[in-house]
Amino acid sequence: LGSRMIENYKQLKSDVSPELIEPEELKKRYNGFFSGTDFNGVKEIFVNSKSGWAEAKEALKATIDAAVLAGVKYVKGDVSRLTFDETGGCTGVRMVDDTVLEADYVILSTGAGTAKLLADSGPEKPELQVDGRMVAAAVITGIVKLNAPDGQPYTGIPISIHGMAGIQGTFSH
């Protein structure tokens, strides 16, 4: 997974410089934050020092609010399928209640449901099928509020992503 992610950054010509490091190297970094971590069976760890953390809910709300201020009509509902014109361009969505909403531009922001929505929308369209191009993941997050002096040692710790025994996970600061 880490190697594929690094290759994706290269293909995108990104200025991000992630790296794969061995567990013993990670244990030496970041003021020893990972020194007590059990990396049994782990050979390499993906580290992206330019990564960060954001609250998706707040980002989505800000995006919706900005769109509404710009004149977009916001409709809340459950989408069952995307709709397409004869050239294959997306024209809108079909809701669960069979209402069809059409628009000049469609923004798909469905998170972990994206692969299923694409598959359901165009089972006869191979270009819509995810076919390994995307992996849905969820991250369990615990938040601890610290005062500035107590939180200082953790400010330089990047997000790291690892795969272990078939399980993918993340750590964020």
PDB file of C-alpha atoms in Angstrom:
ATOM      1  CA  LEU A   1       0.000   0.000   0.000  1.00  0.00           C
ATOM      2  CA  GLY A   2       2.723   2.474   0.944  1.00  0.00           C
ATOM      3  CA  SER A   3       4.616   1.892  -2.310  1.00  0.00           C
ATOM      4  CA  ARG A   4       1.419   2.424  -4.327  1.00  0.00           C
ATOM      5  CA  MET A   5       0.728   5.653  -2.448  1.00  0.00           C
ATOM      6  CA  ILE A   6       4.248   6.938  -3.143  1.00  0.00           C
ATOM      7  CA  GLU A   7       3.823   6.080  -6.833  1.00  0.00           C
ATOM      8  CA  ASN A   8       0.506   7.984  -6.867  1.00  0.00           C
ATOM      9  CA  TYR A   9       2.235  11.087  -5.458  1.00  0.00           C
ATOM     10  CA  LYS A  10       4.919  10.796  -8.167  1.00  0.00           C
ATOM     11  CA  GLN A  11       2.334  10.450 -10.947  1.00  0.00           C
ATOM     12  CA  LEU A  12       0.530  13.520  -9.611  1.00  0.00           C
ATOM     13  CA  LYS A  13       3.853  15.425  -9.617  1.00  0.00           C
ATOM     14  CA  SER A  14       3.130  16.381  -6.006  1.00  0.00           C
ATOM     15  CA  ASP A  15       5.621  18.197  -3.813  1.00  0.00           C
ATOM     16  CA  VAL A  16       4.815  15.706  -1.049  1.00  0.00           C
ATOM     17  CA  SER A  17       7.763  13.441  -0.210  1.00  0.00           C
ATOM     18  CA  PRO A  18       6.432  10.434   1.676  1.00  0.00           C
ATOM     19  CA  GLU A  19       8.793   7.625   2.584  1.00  0.00           C
ATOM     20  CA  LEU A  20       8.815   3.991   3.654  1.00  0.00           C
ATOM     21  CA  ILE A  21      10.921   3.347   6.754  1.00  0.00           C
ATOM     22  CA  GLU A  22      11.646   0.356   8.964  1.00  0.00           C
ATOM     23  CA  PRO A  23      10.047   0.167  12.422  1.00  0.00           C
ATOM     24  CA  GLU A  24      13.361   0.674  14.222  1.00  0.00           C
ATOM     25  CA  GLU A  25      13.849   3.961  12.351  1.00  0.00           C
ATOM     26  CA  LEU A  26      10.351   5.146  13.296  1.00  0.00           C
ATOM     27  CA  LYS A  27      11.050   4.320  16.946  1.00  0.00           C
ATOM     28  CA  LYS A  28      14.016   6.734  16.867  1.00  0.00           C
ATOM     29  CA  ARG A  29      12.037   9.615  15.398  1.00  0.00           C
ATOM     30  CA  TYR A  30       9.529  12.043  16.881  1.00  0.00           C
ATOM     31  CA  ASN A  31      11.070  12.220  20.344  1.00  0.00           C
ATOM     32  CA  GLY A  32      10.584   8.481  20.766  1.00  0.00           C
ATOM     33  CA  PHE A  33       6.796   8.656  20.506  1.00  0.00           C
ATOM     34  CA  PHE A  34       6.674   5.220  18.837  1.00  0.00           C
ATOM     35  CA  SER A  35       9.480   3.670  20.928  1.00  0.00           C
ATOM     36  CA  GLY A  36       7.127   1.399  22.859  1.00  0.00           C
ATOM     37  CA  THR A  37       5.019   0.373  19.857  1.00  0.00           C
ATOM     38  CA  ASP A  38       4.834  -3.333  18.997  1.00  0.00           C
ATOM     39  CA  PHE A  39       5.688  -3.575  15.311  1.00  0.00           C
ATOM     40  CA  ASN A  40       5.892  -7.371  15.307  1.00  0.00           C
ATOM     41  CA  GLY A  41       5.538  -8.555  11.695  1.00  0.00           C
ATOM     42  CA  VAL A  42       5.806  -5.046  10.240  1.00  0.00           C
ATOM     43  CA  LYS A  43       8.561  -4.575   7.654  1.00  0.00           C
ATOM     44  CA  GLU A  44       7.995  -1.020   6.515  1.00  0.00           C
ATOM     45  CA  ILE A  45       5.944   1.996   7.495  1.00  0.00           C
ATOM     46  CA  PHE A  46       4.643   4.759   5.231  1.00  0.00           C
ATOM     47  CA  VAL A  47       5.370   8.214   6.661  1.00  0.00           C
ATOM     48  CA  ASN A  48       4.190  11.481   5.114  1.00  0.00           C
ATOM     49  CA  SER A  49       5.598  14.413   7.054  1.00  0.00           C
ATOM     50  CA  LYS A  50       3.365  16.865   5.164  1.00  0.00           C
ATOM     51  CA  SER A  51       0.135  15.130   6.147  1.00  0.00           C
ATOM     52  CA  GLY A  52      -2.412  16.588   8.491  1.00  0.00           C
ATOM     53  CA  TRP A  53      -5.774  16.098  10.104  1.00  0.00           C
ATOM     54  CA  ALA A  54      -9.073  17.767   9.357  1.00  0.00           C
ATOM     55  CA  GLU A  55     -12.624  17.270  10.490  1.00  0.00           C
ATOM     56  CA  ALA A  56     -14.491  16.018   7.427  1.00  0.00           C
ATOM     57  CA  LYS A  57     -17.860  17.027   8.873  1.00  0.00           C
ATOM     58  CA  GLU A  58     -16.777  20.636   9.350  1.00  0.00           C
ATOM     59  CA  ALA A  59     -15.103  20.779   5.918  1.00  0.00           C
ATOM     60  CA  LEU A  60     -18.219  19.400   4.235  1.00  0.00           C
ATOM     61  CA  LYS A  61     -20.455  21.874   6.080  1.00  0.00           C
ATOM     62  CA  ALA A  62     -18.221  24.791   5.033  1.00  0.00           C
ATOM     63  CA  THR A  63     -18.303  23.581   1.420  1.00  0.00           C
ATOM     64  CA  ILE A  64     -22.091  23.282   1.440  1.00  0.00           C
ATOM     65  CA  ASP A  65     -22.475  26.723   3.041  1.00  0.00           C
ATOM     66  CA  ALA A  66     -20.179  28.326   0.429  1.00  0.00           C
ATOM     67  CA  ALA A  67     -22.033  26.609  -2.414  1.00  0.00           C
ATOM     68  CA  VAL A  68     -25.421  27.770  -1.112  1.00  0.00           C
ATOM     69  CA  LEU A  69     -24.101  31.347  -0.795  1.00  0.00           C
ATOM     70  CA  ALA A  70     -22.993  31.096  -4.444  1.00  0.00           C
ATOM     71  CA  GLY A  71     -26.518  30.141  -5.505  1.00  0.00           C
ATOM     72  CA  VAL A  72     -26.468  26.348  -5.427  1.00  0.00           C
ATOM     73  CA  LYS A  73     -29.735  24.742  -4.382  1.00  0.00           C
ATOM     74  CA  TYR A  74     -28.945  22.306  -1.565  1.00  0.00           C
ATOM     75  CA  VAL A  75     -31.079  19.167  -1.427  1.00  0.00           C
ATOM     76  CA  LYS A  76     -30.631  16.585   1.284  1.00  0.00           C
ATOM     77  CA  GLY A  77     -31.627  13.019   0.499  1.00  0.00           C
ATOM     78  CA  ASP A  78     -30.568   9.484  -0.295  1.00  0.00           C
ATOM     79  CA  VAL A  79     -29.119   8.882  -3.756  1.00  0.00           C
ATOM     80  CA  SER A  80     -29.675   5.494  -5.377  1.00  0.00           C
ATOM     81  CA  ARG A  81     -27.946   6.076  -8.737  1.00  0.00           C
ATOM     82  CA  LEU A  82     -26.215   8.614 -10.920  1.00  0.00           C
ATOM     83  CA  THR A  83     -27.937   9.524 -14.200  1.00  0.00           C
ATOM     84  CA  PHE A  84     -26.175   9.870 -17.560  1.00  0.00           C
ATOM     85  CA  ASP A  85     -26.818  11.336 -20.983  1.00  0.00           C
ATOM     86  CA  GLU A  86     -26.314   9.473 -24.287  1.00  0.00           C
ATOM     87  CA  THR A  87     -22.594  10.404 -24.363  1.00  0.00           C
ATOM     88  CA  GLY A  88     -22.008   8.972 -20.890  1.00  0.00           C
ATOM     89  CA  GLY A  89     -21.756  12.322 -19.112  1.00  0.00           C
ATOM     90  CA  CYS A  90     -23.246  12.498 -15.613  1.00  0.00           C
ATOM     91  CA  THR A  91     -26.423  14.585 -15.656  1.00  0.00           C
ATOM     92  CA  GLY A  92     -27.587  14.224 -12.075  1.00  0.00           C
ATOM     93  CA  VAL A  93     -28.862  11.712  -9.548  1.00  0.00           C
ATOM     94  CA  ARG A  94     -31.848   9.470  -8.988  1.00  0.00           C
ATOM     95  CA  MET A  95     -32.988   9.541  -5.383  1.00  0.00           C
ATOM     96  CA  VAL A  96     -34.261   6.528  -3.451  1.00  0.00           C
ATOM     97  CA  ASP A  97     -37.819   7.861  -3.852  1.00  0.00           C
ATOM     98  CA  ASP A  98     -37.268   7.945  -7.686  1.00  0.00           C
ATOM     99  CA  THR A  99     -37.019  11.752  -7.817  1.00  0.00           C
ATOM    100  CA  VAL A 100     -34.452  12.757 -10.450  1.00  0.00           C
ATOM    101  CA  LEU A 101     -32.323  15.832  -9.829  1.00  0.00           C
ATOM    102  CA  GLU A 102     -30.400  17.186 -12.815  1.00  0.00           C
ATOM    103  CA  ALA A 103     -27.595  19.719 -12.876  1.00  0.00           C
ATOM    104  CA  ASP A 104     -24.913  21.116 -15.152  1.00  0.00           C
ATOM    105  CA  TYR A 105     -22.288  20.021 -12.608  1.00  0.00           C
ATOM    106  CA  VAL A 106     -22.455  17.090 -10.212  1.00  0.00           C
ATOM    107  CA  ILE A 107     -20.119  16.831  -7.234  1.00  0.00           C
ATOM    108  CA  LEU A 108     -19.852  13.298  -5.909  1.00  0.00           C
ATOM    109  CA  SER A 109     -18.963  13.333  -2.220  1.00  0.00           C
ATOM    110  CA  THR A 110     -20.047   9.942  -0.957  1.00  0.00           C
ATOM    111  CA  GLY A 111     -17.038   8.701   1.020  1.00  0.00           C
ATOM    112  CA  ALA A 112     -16.984   4.960   1.601  1.00  0.00           C
ATOM    113  CA  GLY A 113     -20.197   4.578  -0.422  1.00  0.00           C
ATOM    114  CA  THR A 114     -18.577   5.778  -3.664  1.00  0.00           C
ATOM    115  CA  ALA A 115     -17.592   2.376  -5.102  1.00  0.00           C
ATOM    116  CA  LYS A 116     -21.068   0.905  -4.565  1.00  0.00           C
ATOM    117  CA  LEU A 117     -22.816   3.975  -5.970  1.00  0.00           C
ATOM    118  CA  LEU A 118     -20.641   3.871  -9.095  1.00  0.00           C
ATOM    119  CA  ALA A 119     -21.192   0.126  -9.526  1.00  0.00           C
ATOM    120  CA  ASP A 120     -24.962   0.457  -9.067  1.00  0.00           C
ATOM    121  CA  SER A 121     -25.120   3.445 -11.420  1.00  0.00           C
ATOM    122  CA  GLY A 122     -23.390   1.835 -14.354  1.00  0.00           C
ATOM    123  CA  PRO A 123     -22.928  -1.909 -14.052  1.00  0.00           C
ATOM    124  CA  GLU A 124     -22.516  -2.035 -17.843  1.00  0.00           C
ATOM    125  CA  LYS A 125     -19.889   0.763 -17.805  1.00  0.00           C
ATOM    126  CA  PRO A 126     -16.425  -0.666 -17.070  1.00  0.00           C
ATOM    127  CA  GLU A 127     -14.978   2.853 -16.790  1.00  0.00           C
ATOM    128  CA  LEU A 128     -17.177   3.475 -13.737  1.00  0.00           C
ATOM    129  CA  GLN A 129     -16.169   0.329 -11.898  1.00  0.00           C
ATOM    130  CA  VAL A 130     -13.602   0.868  -9.180  1.00  0.00           C
ATOM    131  CA  ASP A 131     -11.749  -2.397  -9.887  1.00  0.00           C
ATOM    132  CA  GLY A 132      -9.089  -1.899  -7.226  1.00  0.00           C
ATOM    133  CA  ARG A 133      -8.543   1.819  -7.901  1.00  0.00           C
ATOM    134  CA  MET A 134     -10.006   2.800  -4.556  1.00  0.00           C
ATOM    135  CA  VAL A 135     -10.200   1.307  -1.080  1.00  0.00           C
ATOM    136  CA  ALA A 136     -12.839   2.507   1.352  1.00  0.00           C
ATOM    137  CA  ALA A 137     -11.519   2.959   4.858  1.00  0.00           C
ATOM    138  CA  ALA A 138     -12.773   4.271   8.135  1.00  0.00           C
ATOM    139  CA  VAL A 139     -10.619   5.703  10.867  1.00  0.00           C
ATOM    140  CA  ILE A 140     -11.544   5.438  14.519  1.00  0.00           C
ATOM    141  CA  THR A 141     -10.485   8.671  16.149  1.00  0.00           C
ATOM    142  CA  GLY A 142      -9.891   9.456  19.783  1.00  0.00           C
ATOM    143  CA  ILE A 143      -9.385  13.082  20.710  1.00  0.00           C
ATOM    144  CA  VAL A 144      -7.673  14.203  23.879  1.00  0.00           C
ATOM    145  CA  LYS A 145      -7.656  17.894  24.715  1.00  0.00           C
ATOM    146  CA  LEU A 146      -4.345  18.986  26.188  1.00  0.00           C
ATOM    147  CA  ASN A 147      -3.107  22.354  27.353  1.00  0.00           C
ATOM    148  CA  ALA A 148      -0.315  23.887  25.267  1.00  0.00           C
ATOM    149  CA  PRO A 149       2.634  22.624  27.356  1.00  0.00           C
ATOM    150  CA  ASP A 150       1.286  19.055  27.538  1.00  0.00           C
ATOM    151  CA  GLY A 151       0.466  18.981  23.816  1.00  0.00           C
ATOM    152  CA  GLN A 152       3.794  20.411  22.619  1.00  0.00           C
ATOM    153  CA  PRO A 153       5.647  17.054  22.370  1.00  0.00           C
ATOM    154  CA  TYR A 154       3.027  15.771  19.911  1.00  0.00           C
ATOM    155  CA  THR A 155       2.940  18.664  17.427  1.00  0.00           C
ATOM    156  CA  GLY A 156       5.619  17.270  15.094  1.00  0.00           C
ATOM    157  CA  ILE A 157       4.311  13.725  14.805  1.00  0.00           C
ATOM    158  CA  PRO A 158       3.071  13.012  11.261  1.00  0.00           C
ATOM    159  CA  ILE A 159       0.294  10.729  10.148  1.00  0.00           C
ATOM    160  CA  SER A 160       1.616   7.286   9.314  1.00  0.00           C
ATOM    161  CA  ILE A 161      -0.287   4.571   7.473  1.00  0.00           C
ATOM    162  CA  HIS A 162       0.522   0.904   7.715  1.00  0.00           C
ATOM    163  CA  GLY A 163      -0.819  -2.440   6.595  1.00  0.00           C
ATOM    164  CA  MET A 164      -0.475  -5.319   9.029  1.00  0.00           C
ATOM    165  CA  ALA A 165      -1.923  -8.821   8.843  1.00  0.00           C
ATOM    166  CA  GLY A 166      -4.495  -7.685   6.283  1.00  0.00           C
ATOM    167  CA  ILE A 167      -5.554  -4.677   8.352  1.00  0.00           C
ATOM    168  CA  GLN A 168      -4.942  -1.118   7.231  1.00  0.00           C
ATOM    169  CA  GLY A 169      -4.786   1.665   9.767  1.00  0.00           C
ATOM    170  CA  THR A 170      -3.654   5.193  10.400  1.00  0.00           C
ATOM    171  CA  PHE A 171      -2.174   7.278  13.131  1.00  0.00           C
ATOM    172  CA  SER A 172      -2.689  11.017  13.170  1.00  0.00           C
ATOM    173  CA  HIS A 173      -1.568  13.759  15.490  1.00  0.00           C
TER     174      HIS A 173
END
